[in-house]
Amino acid sequence: MLTTLSIRDVVLVDTLDLEVGKGLTVLTGETGAGKSIILDALGLALGARSDAGLVRSGAKQAVATAVFTAPDDEALIELLAERGFEVAPGEELILRRVVSADGRSRAYINDQPAGVTALREIGALLVEVHGQHETVGLLDWKTHRALLDNYGGLQPQLSGVAAAAERLKAAQARLDELEASAAEAAAKAEEIALNLAELDALDPQPDEETELAGERAILGASEKAVADLADARNLLGGDKLSQRLASALRAVEHARQRAVQAGAEGDNPIIIKLGLAAEAVDRALVEATEAVAAVDAAADAFDFEPGRLDKAEERLFSLRAAARKLNTTVDALPALRVRLREQLRLIEDGAEALTNARRDVAVAIEAYDVAAMLLTSAREAAGDRLVAAVMGELGPLKLDRARFRVTLEPIENRRGPLGVETVRFEVATNAGTPFGPLDTVASGGELARFALAMKAALASREDQRQPVMIFDEVDQGVGGAVAEAVGGRLQRLSSGAQVLVVTHSPQVASRGHAHWKVCKADVDGQTRTSIDVLEPHPRQEEIARMLSGAEITDEARAAARVLIG
């Protein structure tokens, strides 16, 4: 709701503060008094284009301030939040615009600097302007769908379509993901299979590299040790040493026998020496035999498979080559083998998953199409009702030759949350002329009256009423019963909303809940525009003036009283 409009140094206005109430506020005055200045100032505060010509002559800057009570409008509150302004429904919302004499402008929202675009976007959600040259909202076909849906009360059908669209989106996203994965997997499937076959043939085991490296070290040392023991055996003489010692022992025994045969006794020193020599050689024979046996036993302790070292090294090299090829470590080969096998399984299982995902998408499409068909049917029915309602408004507004229609245009290959068609309001203003967009087929006065007819028809639903609506000379070129019809519709439209109308028609002016008279006067040699908020008697005089012209007659006053009721 617009509560206050403050104007400083705009064109012919130096200072003006207006409190705006509910219902219908009419602005009247002599031609050229400056009624459009008020609307220009409000438009300035709402983000309209500015220029230096709006600054009052001699002033440094022009300022227009519009104060609103923020409506409970989710779209507006979200837009304010997006622009960095936290405003709750029911709180004060101040839009201000400052234009310097050099043409530069600044915008403020709740006294915080803001962009003009933000001001315009927010203003568009607060106020609708319908005039001879602009009809904000209705001229933009992008608003027609929401207008029709709200008029028809189609929120249940819209919710059904939105939910079906969300399910379809999720199902399609899952299918896209699986198809992308399948395509990537298929491209790698051959490589995966080859790598897995190599790993299966290699059969890497956990910790195998460590074990092979340790075995290789032991086997390498063992070969050298066995060689050393062979050298030791050779140096010992092996069996030849025992044979020579045995021969030596026999020779000593022969020598002792010869000494005995020659008559030497047992206590003979020769016999004793030969006995000792035989014992020593015998001990040497025993020790030599034990030494060779010990060396052989030590060599036997290094019992390993012939060529085992070569096999261990070959296995280790094969494992390391496979790890380099697969860009991993030897220790990771067993886990990689498991992963590759799982990937191949997933590729095989992916075919079934893809089939299921495609089925889910098909089911979601079918469900969406049913929901969209119900919404389309409901829109067609709502469109028929709206056409009947608008056509019922056109005759009394002197647009009896005009025709109105609602067209639903299918959108190819689209299943969105808002349905499968665009909605457009079209009009033909004369018999035999084709239908077309509102702004291309309607003249200025017709456009404003057609907007009034549309708003009157749409306002049959409370939620269709814009909080603030402005009509600029919607009654131009009409009078009598038509002007009466315009006034009646404006008054009806203002129920539960604010409507401001600039009018030259006494029939319209008499319907106002508040009446502002725009006056122009010379003050200290300069022309100034001001506004008088009329009480009942001055209001009657103003309507009488509008009826009779320059000279107000008693008949005009009487007629004014009748109009005011």
Coordinates of C-alpha atoms in Angstrom, one line a residue:
M1 CA 0.0 0.0 0.0
L2 CA 1.2 3.5 -0.9
T3 CA 1.0 5.7 2.2
T4 CA 2.9 8.8 1.3
L5 CA 4.2 10.6 -1.8
S6 CA 6.7 13.4 -1.3
I7 CA 7.8 15.7 -4.1
R8 CA 10.6 18.3 -4.0
D9 CA 11.4 20.6 -7.0
V10 CA 9.9 18.4 -9.7
V11 CA 9.0 20.6 -12.8
L12 CA 6.5 23.1 -11.3
V13 CA 6.2 21.6 -7.9
D14 CA 8.5 22.9 -5.2
T15 CA 7.2 21.1 -2.1
L16 CA 4.4 18.6 -1.9
D17 CA 3.6 15.9 0.7
L18 CA 0.6 13.7 0.0
E19 CA -0.9 11.0 2.2
V20 CA -2.6 8.3 0.2
G21 CA -5.5 6.3 1.6
K22 CA -7.2 3.1 0.6
G23 CA -9.8 3.0 -2.2
L24 CA -10.1 5.2 -5.2
T25 CA -8.3 8.5 -5.3
V26 CA -9.1 10.9 -8.2
L27 CA -6.9 13.7 -9.5
T28 CA -8.7 16.5 -11.4
G29 CA -7.8 20.0 -12.5
E30 CA -7.7 22.3 -15.5
T31 CA -5.9 21.1 -18.5
G32 CA -2.2 22.0 -18.1
A33 CA -2.4 22.3 -14.4
G34 CA 0.2 19.6 -13.9
K35 CA -1.7 16.4 -13.1
S36 CA 0.9 14.4 -15.1
I37 CA 3.6 15.9 -12.9
I38 CA 2.3 14.0 -9.9
L39 CA 2.4 10.7 -11.9
D40 CA 5.8 11.6 -13.3
A41 CA 7.1 12.1 -9.8
L42 CA 5.7 8.8 -8.6
G43 CA 7.2 7.1 -11.7
L44 CA 10.5 8.7 -10.9
A45 CA 10.4 7.1 -7.4
L46 CA 9.6 3.8 -9.0
G47 CA 12.6 3.8 -11.2
A48 CA 11.3 5.4 -14.4
R49 CA 13.7 7.1 -16.8
S50 CA 14.9 10.5 -15.6
D51 CA 16.3 13.6 -17.2
A52 CA 17.4 17.1 -16.2
G53 CA 14.1 18.5 -17.5
L54 CA 12.3 17.1 -14.4
V55 CA 14.3 19.4 -12.1
R56 CA 12.4 22.7 -11.3
S57 CA 14.0 25.7 -12.8
G58 CA 16.5 27.2 -10.4
A59 CA 16.7 24.1 -8.2
K60 CA 19.8 22.0 -7.8
Q61 CA 18.0 18.7 -7.7
A62 CA 14.6 17.0 -7.8
V63 CA 13.6 14.5 -5.2
A64 CA 10.6 12.1 -5.3
T65 CA 9.9 9.8 -2.4
A66 CA 7.2 7.1 -2.3
V67 CA 6.6 5.3 1.0
F68 CA 4.8 1.9 1.0
T69 CA 3.7 -0.6 3.5
A70 CA 5.3 -3.7 2.2
P71 CA 2.6 -6.2 1.1
D72 CA 2.7 -9.9 1.9
D73 CA 4.1 -10.7 -1.5
E74 CA 6.6 -13.5 -1.5
A75 CA 8.1 -12.5 -4.9
L76 CA 8.6 -8.9 -3.6
I77 CA 10.2 -10.0 -0.3
E78 CA 12.5 -12.4 -2.1
L79 CA 13.5 -9.7 -4.6
L80 CA 14.3 -7.2 -1.8
A81 CA 16.4 -9.9 -0.1
E82 CA 18.3 -10.6 -3.3
R83 CA 19.1 -6.9 -3.6
G84 CA 20.3 -6.8 0.0
F85 CA 17.3 -5.3 1.7
E86 CA 15.6 -7.1 4.5
V87 CA 12.0 -6.0 4.7
A88 CA 9.1 -8.0 6.3
P89 CA 5.5 -7.7 5.2
G90 CA 3.8 -4.8 7.0
E91 CA 7.1 -2.9 7.4
E92 CA 7.8 0.5 5.8
L93 CA 9.4 0.5 2.4
I94 CA 10.8 3.8 1.1
L95 CA 11.7 4.3 -2.5
R96 CA 13.6 7.5 -3.3
R97 CA 15.0 9.0 -6.4
V98 CA 17.2 12.1 -6.7
V99 CA 17.9 13.8 -10.0
S100 CA 20.6 16.5 -10.3
A101 CA 20.3 19.5 -12.5
D102 CA 23.0 18.0 -14.7
G103 CA 20.8 14.9 -15.3
R104 CA 22.5 12.5 -13.1
S105 CA 20.3 10.4 -10.8
R106 CA 20.7 8.4 -7.6
A107 CA 18.4 5.8 -6.2
Y108 CA 17.7 4.8 -2.6
I109 CA 15.7 2.0 -0.9
N110 CA 15.1 2.5 2.8
D111 CA 17.7 5.3 2.6
Q112 CA 20.4 2.9 1.4
P113 CA 22.0 3.5 -2.0
A114 CA 20.5 1.2 -4.6
G115 CA 20.7 0.7 -8.4
V116 CA 18.0 2.2 -10.6
T117 CA 17.3 -1.3 -12.0
A118 CA 16.6 -2.6 -8.5
L119 CA 14.3 0.3 -7.9
R120 CA 12.4 -0.3 -11.2
E121 CA 12.1 -4.1 -10.5
I122 CA 10.8 -3.5 -7.0
G123 CA 8.5 -0.7 -8.2
A124 CA 7.0 -3.0 -10.8
L125 CA 5.8 -5.4 -8.1
L126 CA 4.3 -2.5 -6.1
V127 CA 2.5 -0.4 -8.7
E128 CA 0.7 -1.0 -12.0
V129 CA 0.4 2.0 -14.4
H130 CA -2.2 2.0 -17.1
G131 CA -2.2 5.0 -19.4
Q132 CA -2.7 6.0 -23.0
H133 CA 0.9 5.1 -23.8
E134 CA 1.8 2.4 -21.4
T135 CA 0.1 -0.4 -19.6
V136 CA 2.6 -2.0 -17.4
G137 CA 2.1 -5.8 -16.9
L138 CA -0.7 -6.4 -19.3
L139 CA 1.3 -5.5 -22.4
D140 CA 4.0 -8.0 -21.4
W141 CA 2.8 -11.4 -22.6
K142 CA 5.1 -13.0 -20.1
T143 CA 2.7 -12.0 -17.4
H144 CA -0.3 -13.4 -19.1
R145 CA 0.2 -17.0 -18.0
A146 CA 0.3 -16.1 -14.3
L147 CA -2.7 -13.8 -14.6
L148 CA -4.7 -16.6 -16.3
D149 CA -3.6 -19.2 -13.8
N150 CA -4.4 -17.0 -10.8
Y151 CA -7.8 -16.0 -12.4
G152 CA -8.7 -19.7 -12.9
G153 CA -7.5 -20.8 -9.5
L154 CA -5.2 -23.3 -11.1
Q155 CA -2.7 -23.7 -8.3
P156 CA -3.6 -27.5 -7.7
Q157 CA -2.9 -28.2 -11.4
L158 CA 0.2 -26.1 -11.4
S159 CA 1.5 -27.9 -8.3
G160 CA 0.8 -31.3 -10.0
V161 CA 2.8 -30.2 -13.1
A162 CA 5.6 -28.8 -11.0
A163 CA 5.9 -32.0 -9.0
A164 CA 5.8 -34.1 -12.2
A165 CA 8.4 -31.9 -13.8
E166 CA 10.7 -32.3 -10.7
R167 CA 10.3 -36.1 -10.8
L168 CA 11.0 -36.1 -14.6
K169 CA 14.1 -33.9 -14.1
A170 CA 15.5 -36.2 -11.4
A171 CA 14.8 -39.3 -13.5
Q172 CA 16.4 -37.7 -16.6
A173 CA 19.4 -36.6 -14.6
R174 CA 19.9 -40.1 -13.3
L175 CA 19.6 -41.5 -16.9
D176 CA 22.1 -38.9 -18.2
E177 CA 24.5 -39.8 -15.4
L178 CA 24.3 -43.5 -16.2
E179 CA 24.6 -43.0 -19.9
A180 CA 27.7 -40.8 -19.4
S181 CA 29.2 -43.5 -17.1
A182 CA 28.3 -46.2 -19.6
A183 CA 29.8 -44.4 -22.5
E184 CA 33.0 -43.8 -20.5
A185 CA 33.1 -47.3 -19.3
A186 CA 32.4 -48.8 -22.7
A187 CA 35.3 -46.8 -24.1
K188 CA 37.6 -48.2 -21.4
A189 CA 36.0 -51.7 -21.2
E190 CA 38.5 -53.3 -23.7
E191 CA 41.5 -51.7 -21.9
I192 CA 40.0 -52.8 -18.5
A193 CA 39.5 -56.4 -19.7
L194 CA 43.1 -56.6 -21.1
N195 CA 44.6 -55.2 -17.9
L196 CA 42.5 -57.6 -15.8
A197 CA 43.5 -60.5 -17.9
E198 CA 47.2 -59.7 -17.4
L199 CA 46.7 -59.3 -13.7
D200 CA 44.7 -62.6 -13.5
A201 CA 47.6 -64.3 -15.4
L202 CA 50.2 -62.6 -13.1
D203 CA 48.1 -63.3 -9.9
P204 CA 49.8 -60.8 -7.6
Q205 CA 49.6 -61.6 -3.9
P206 CA 49.6 -59.2 -0.9
D207 CA 53.1 -58.3 0.3
E208 CA 54.6 -60.5 -2.5
E209 CA 57.2 -57.8 -3.4
T210 CA 58.6 -57.7 0.1
E211 CA 58.8 -61.5 0.3
L212 CA 60.4 -61.9 -3.2
A213 CA 62.9 -59.2 -2.4
G214 CA 63.9 -60.9 0.8
E215 CA 64.0 -64.3 -0.9
R216 CA 66.2 -62.9 -3.6
A217 CA 68.6 -61.5 -1.1
I218 CA 68.8 -64.8 0.7
L219 CA 69.2 -66.9 -2.4
G220 CA 72.0 -64.5 -3.7
A221 CA 73.9 -64.9 -0.4
S222 CA 73.3 -68.7 -0.4
E223 CA 74.9 -69.2 -3.8
K224 CA 78.0 -67.4 -2.7
A225 CA 78.1 -69.4 0.5
V226 CA 77.9 -72.7 -1.3
A227 CA 80.7 -71.6 -3.6
D228 CA 82.8 -70.8 -0.5
L229 CA 82.1 -74.2 1.0
A230 CA 83.1 -75.9 -2.2
D231 CA 86.4 -74.0 -2.1
A232 CA 86.9 -75.2 1.5
R233 CA 86.2 -78.8 0.6
N234 CA 88.7 -78.5 -2.3
L235 CA 91.3 -77.1 0.0
L236 CA 90.7 -79.8 2.5
G237 CA 91.4 -82.3 -0.3
G238 CA 88.1 -84.0 0.1
D239 CA 88.3 -87.8 0.0
K240 CA 92.0 -87.7 -1.1
L241 CA 93.0 -86.3 2.2
S242 CA 91.4 -89.2 4.0
Q243 CA 92.9 -91.7 1.6
R244 CA 96.4 -90.2 2.1
L245 CA 96.0 -90.2 5.8
A246 CA 94.8 -93.8 5.7
S247 CA 97.9 -94.7 3.6
A248 CA 100.1 -92.8 6.0
L249 CA 98.6 -94.8 8.9
R250 CA 99.2 -98.1 7.1
A251 CA 102.8 -97.0 6.4
V252 CA 103.4 -96.2 10.1
E253 CA 101.8 -99.6 11.1
H254 CA 104.1 -101.4 8.6
A255 CA 107.1 -99.6 10.1
R256 CA 106.2 -100.7 13.6
Q257 CA 105.6 -104.3 12.5
R258 CA 109.1 -104.4 10.9
A259 CA 110.6 -103.0 14.2
V260 CA 108.8 -105.8 16.1
Q261 CA 110.0 -108.4 13.7
A262 CA 113.6 -107.1 14.1
G263 CA 113.3 -107.9 17.8
A264 CA 112.3 -104.5 19.3
E265 CA 110.3 -104.8 22.5
G266 CA 107.3 -102.9 23.5
D267 CA 109.2 -100.6 25.8
N268 CA 111.7 -99.9 23.1
P269 CA 111.7 -96.2 22.3
I270 CA 111.3 -96.9 18.6
I271 CA 108.2 -98.9 19.3
I272 CA 106.8 -96.2 21.6
K273 CA 107.5 -93.5 19.0
L274 CA 105.9 -95.5 16.2
G275 CA 102.9 -96.1 18.4
L276 CA 102.5 -92.4 19.1
A277 CA 102.9 -91.6 15.4
A278 CA 100.2 -94.1 14.5
E279 CA 97.8 -92.7 17.0
A280 CA 98.4 -89.1 15.8
V281 CA 97.9 -90.1 12.1
D282 CA 94.7 -92.0 13.2
R283 CA 93.4 -89.0 15.0
A284 CA 94.2 -86.8 11.9
L285 CA 92.3 -89.3 9.7
V286 CA 89.3 -89.1 12.0
E287 CA 89.4 -85.3 12.2
A288 CA 89.9 -84.9 8.4
T289 CA 86.9 -87.2 7.8
E290 CA 84.8 -85.2 10.2
A291 CA 85.9 -81.9 8.7
V292 CA 85.0 -82.9 5.2
A293 CA 81.7 -84.3 6.5
A294 CA 81.0 -81.0 8.3
V295 CA 81.7 -78.9 5.2
D296 CA 79.4 -81.2 3.2
A297 CA 76.7 -80.9 5.8
A298 CA 77.0 -77.1 5.8
A299 CA 76.7 -77.1 2.0
D300 CA 73.7 -79.4 2.2
A301 CA 72.1 -76.8 4.6
F302 CA 71.9 -74.4 1.6
D303 CA 69.4 -76.6 -0.1
F304 CA 67.4 -74.6 -2.7
E305 CA 65.8 -75.3 -6.0
P306 CA 68.2 -74.9 -8.9
G307 CA 67.4 -71.7 -10.8
R308 CA 65.2 -70.5 -7.9
L309 CA 67.0 -67.1 -7.8
D310 CA 66.4 -66.6 -11.5
K311 CA 62.8 -67.4 -11.1
A312 CA 62.4 -65.1 -8.1
E313 CA 64.1 -62.2 -9.9
E314 CA 61.9 -62.9 -13.0
R315 CA 58.8 -62.8 -10.9
L316 CA 59.8 -59.6 -9.1
F317 CA 60.6 -57.9 -12.4
S318 CA 57.3 -59.0 -13.9
L319 CA 55.4 -57.5 -10.9
R320 CA 57.2 -54.2 -11.1
A321 CA 56.7 -54.0 -14.9
A322 CA 53.0 -54.5 -14.4
A323 CA 52.9 -51.8 -11.7
R324 CA 54.7 -49.3 -13.9
K325 CA 52.3 -50.0 -16.8
L326 CA 49.2 -49.5 -14.6
N327 CA 50.7 -46.5 -12.9
T328 CA 50.6 -48.0 -9.4
T329 CA 52.7 -49.9 -6.9
V330 CA 53.3 -53.6 -6.7
D331 CA 51.6 -53.7 -3.3
A332 CA 48.5 -52.1 -4.9
L333 CA 48.2 -54.6 -7.7
P334 CA 45.9 -57.1 -5.8
A335 CA 43.5 -54.3 -4.9
L336 CA 43.6 -52.9 -8.4
R337 CA 42.8 -56.4 -9.8
V338 CA 39.6 -56.4 -7.6
R339 CA 38.6 -52.9 -8.7
L340 CA 39.0 -53.8 -12.4
R341 CA 36.9 -56.9 -11.9
E342 CA 34.3 -54.7 -10.2
Q343 CA 34.4 -52.2 -13.0
L344 CA 33.7 -54.9 -15.6
R345 CA 30.9 -56.1 -13.5
L346 CA 29.4 -52.7 -13.3
I347 CA 29.7 -52.3 -17.0
E348 CA 27.7 -55.5 -17.4
D349 CA 25.2 -54.5 -14.7
G350 CA 25.0 -51.0 -16.2
A351 CA 23.0 -52.3 -19.1
E352 CA 20.3 -53.3 -16.7
A353 CA 20.6 -50.1 -14.7
L354 CA 20.2 -48.1 -18.0
T355 CA 17.2 -50.1 -18.9
N356 CA 15.6 -49.3 -15.5
A357 CA 16.5 -45.6 -15.8
R358 CA 15.0 -45.4 -19.2
R359 CA 11.9 -47.0 -18.0
D360 CA 11.8 -44.5 -15.1
V361 CA 12.1 -41.6 -17.5
A362 CA 9.3 -43.0 -19.7
V363 CA 7.0 -43.4 -16.6
A364 CA 7.9 -39.8 -15.5
I365 CA 7.2 -38.4 -19.0
E366 CA 3.8 -40.2 -19.1
A367 CA 2.9 -38.8 -15.6
Y368 CA 4.0 -35.3 -16.6
D369 CA 2.0 -35.4 -19.8
V370 CA -1.1 -36.4 -17.9
A371 CA -0.5 -33.5 -15.4
A372 CA 0.2 -31.1 -18.2
M373 CA -2.9 -32.2 -20.1
L374 CA -5.0 -31.5 -17.0
L375 CA -3.4 -28.1 -16.7
T376 CA -3.9 -27.2 -20.3
S377 CA -7.6 -28.2 -20.1
A378 CA -8.0 -26.1 -17.0
R379 CA -6.3 -23.2 -18.7
E380 CA -8.6 -23.5 -21.7
A381 CA -11.6 -23.5 -19.4
A382 CA -10.3 -20.5 -17.5
G383 CA -9.5 -18.7 -20.7
D384 CA -13.1 -19.2 -21.9
R385 CA -14.4 -17.8 -18.6
L386 CA -11.9 -14.8 -18.8
V387 CA -12.9 -14.1 -22.4
A388 CA -16.6 -14.0 -21.4
A389 CA -15.8 -11.8 -18.4
V390 CA -13.7 -9.3 -20.4
M391 CA -16.2 -9.2 -23.3
G392 CA -18.9 -8.4 -20.7
E393 CA -16.8 -5.4 -19.7
L394 CA -16.1 -4.1 -23.2
G395 CA -19.5 -3.0 -24.3
P396 CA -20.2 -0.5 -21.4
L397 CA -16.7 0.9 -22.0
K398 CA -17.5 1.8 -25.6
L399 CA -15.4 -1.0 -26.9
D400 CA -18.3 -3.0 -28.1
R401 CA -16.6 -3.8 -31.5
A402 CA -13.5 -5.1 -29.8
R403 CA -13.0 -8.8 -29.4
F404 CA -10.7 -10.5 -26.9
R405 CA -9.2 -14.0 -26.8
V406 CA -6.8 -16.1 -24.9
T407 CA -4.4 -18.2 -27.0
L408 CA -2.4 -21.1 -25.7
E409 CA 0.6 -21.7 -27.9
P410 CA 2.3 -25.1 -27.4
I411 CA 6.1 -25.1 -26.8
E412 CA 7.8 -27.9 -28.7
N413 CA 10.0 -30.3 -26.7
R414 CA 9.4 -28.7 -23.4
R415 CA 8.2 -30.2 -20.2
G416 CA 8.8 -27.5 -17.6
P417 CA 7.3 -26.7 -14.2
L418 CA 4.8 -24.2 -15.7
G419 CA 3.3 -26.5 -18.4
V420 CA 3.8 -26.9 -22.1
E421 CA 2.3 -23.7 -23.5
T422 CA 2.6 -20.0 -23.4
V423 CA -0.4 -17.9 -22.7
R424 CA -1.1 -14.7 -24.7
F425 CA -4.0 -12.2 -24.4
E426 CA -4.9 -10.8 -27.9
V427 CA -7.4 -8.2 -29.0
A428 CA -9.1 -7.1 -32.2
T429 CA -10.6 -3.6 -31.8
N430 CA -12.7 -3.5 -35.0
A431 CA -14.7 -5.9 -37.1
G432 CA -12.6 -7.6 -39.7
T433 CA -9.3 -6.7 -38.2
P434 CA -7.0 -9.6 -37.1
F435 CA -6.2 -10.4 -33.5
G436 CA -2.9 -9.1 -32.2
P437 CA -1.0 -8.0 -29.1
L438 CA -2.7 -5.3 -27.0
D439 CA -0.3 -2.5 -27.7
T440 CA -0.2 -3.0 -31.5
V441 CA -3.9 -3.0 -32.2
A442 CA -5.3 -0.6 -29.6
S443 CA -5.1 3.2 -29.6
G444 CA -4.1 5.2 -26.6
G445 CA -7.6 5.7 -25.1
E446 CA -8.7 2.2 -26.1
L447 CA -5.6 0.7 -24.5
A448 CA -6.3 2.3 -21.1
R449 CA -10.0 1.3 -21.2
F450 CA -9.1 -2.2 -22.4
A451 CA -6.7 -2.4 -19.4
L452 CA -9.5 -1.3 -17.2
A453 CA -11.8 -4.0 -18.6
M454 CA -9.1 -6.6 -18.1
K455 CA -8.4 -5.6 -14.5
A456 CA -12.1 -5.4 -13.8
A457 CA -12.6 -9.0 -15.1
L458 CA -9.5 -10.3 -13.4
A459 CA -10.4 -8.6 -10.1
S460 CA -13.3 -11.0 -9.7
R461 CA -10.6 -12.9 -7.7
E462 CA -9.2 -11.0 -4.8
D463 CA -5.6 -12.4 -5.3
Q464 CA -5.6 -10.8 -8.8
R465 CA -5.7 -7.2 -7.4
Q466 CA -2.5 -5.3 -7.5
P467 CA -2.1 -3.3 -4.3
V468 CA -1.6 0.0 -6.2
M469 CA -3.0 0.7 -9.6
I470 CA -2.8 4.0 -11.6
F471 CA -5.0 4.9 -14.5
D472 CA -4.1 8.0 -16.5
E473 CA -7.0 9.6 -18.4
V474 CA -8.7 6.2 -18.9
D475 CA -11.9 8.1 -19.7
Q476 CA -10.4 10.3 -22.5
G477 CA -12.9 10.8 -25.4
V478 CA -15.9 9.2 -23.7
G479 CA -18.7 10.6 -21.6
G480 CA -22.2 10.0 -20.4
A481 CA -22.9 6.3 -19.8
V482 CA -19.5 5.2 -20.8
A483 CA -17.8 7.5 -18.3
E484 CA -20.2 6.3 -15.7
A485 CA -19.2 2.7 -16.6
V486 CA -15.5 3.6 -16.3
G487 CA -16.1 5.2 -12.9
G488 CA -18.1 2.2 -11.6
R489 CA -15.4 -0.2 -12.6
L490 CA -12.7 1.9 -11.1
Q491 CA -14.6 2.1 -7.8
R492 CA -15.2 -1.7 -7.9
L493 CA -11.6 -2.3 -8.7
S494 CA -10.5 -0.1 -5.7
S495 CA -12.2 -2.4 -3.2
G496 CA -9.4 -3.9 -1.1
A497 CA -6.8 -2.0 -3.2
Q498 CA -5.6 1.5 -4.0
V499 CA -6.5 3.1 -7.3
L500 CA -5.3 6.5 -8.5
V501 CA -6.9 7.9 -11.6
V502 CA -6.3 11.1 -13.5
T503 CA -9.6 12.1 -15.0
H504 CA -11.5 14.9 -16.8
S505 CA -14.8 13.1 -16.3
P506 CA -17.2 14.2 -13.5
Q507 CA -18.8 10.7 -13.6
V508 CA -15.4 9.2 -12.7
A509 CA -14.4 11.9 -10.2
S510 CA -17.7 11.5 -8.3
R511 CA -16.8 7.9 -7.5
G512 CA -13.6 8.7 -5.6
H513 CA -13.1 8.0 -2.0
A514 CA -10.5 10.8 -2.0
H515 CA -10.3 13.8 -4.4
W516 CA -7.2 15.7 -5.2
K517 CA -7.4 18.9 -7.2
V518 CA -4.3 19.9 -9.1
C519 CA -3.9 23.7 -9.2
K520 CA -1.5 25.9 -11.0
A521 CA -0.8 29.5 -9.9
D522 CA 1.8 32.2 -10.3
V523 CA 3.8 32.8 -7.1
D524 CA 6.3 35.6 -7.0
G525 CA 6.4 35.6 -10.7
Q526 CA 6.9 31.9 -11.0
T527 CA 4.4 29.2 -12.0
R528 CA 3.8 26.6 -9.3
T529 CA 1.7 23.5 -9.2
S530 CA 0.0 22.4 -5.9
I531 CA -2.7 19.9 -4.8
D532 CA -5.7 20.6 -2.7
V533 CA -7.2 17.6 -0.9
L534 CA -10.9 18.4 -1.3
E535 CA -13.4 18.2 1.5
P536 CA -17.1 17.5 0.6
H537 CA -18.1 21.1 -0.3
P538 CA -15.1 22.0 -2.4
R539 CA -15.3 18.6 -4.0
Q540 CA -18.9 19.3 -5.1
E541 CA -17.7 22.6 -6.5
E542 CA -14.9 20.9 -8.5
I543 CA -17.3 18.3 -10.0
A544 CA -19.8 21.1 -10.8
R545 CA -16.9 22.9 -12.6
M546 CA -16.2 19.8 -14.5
L547 CA -19.8 19.6 -15.5
S548 CA -20.4 23.2 -16.5
G549 CA -17.1 24.7 -17.5
A550 CA -15.7 28.1 -16.4
E551 CA -19.0 29.3 -14.9
I552 CA -20.5 27.1 -12.3
T553 CA -24.2 27.1 -12.4
D554 CA -26.8 26.0 -9.8
E555 CA -27.8 23.3 -12.2
A556 CA -24.2 22.0 -12.3
R557 CA -24.1 22.0 -8.5
A558 CA -27.3 20.0 -8.3
A559 CA -26.0 17.6 -10.9
A560 CA -22.8 17.3 -8.9
R561 CA -24.7 16.4 -5.8
V562 CA -26.6 13.7 -7.7
L563 CA -23.4 12.2 -9.0
I564 CA -21.7 12.2 -5.6
G565 CA -24.8 10.7 -4.1

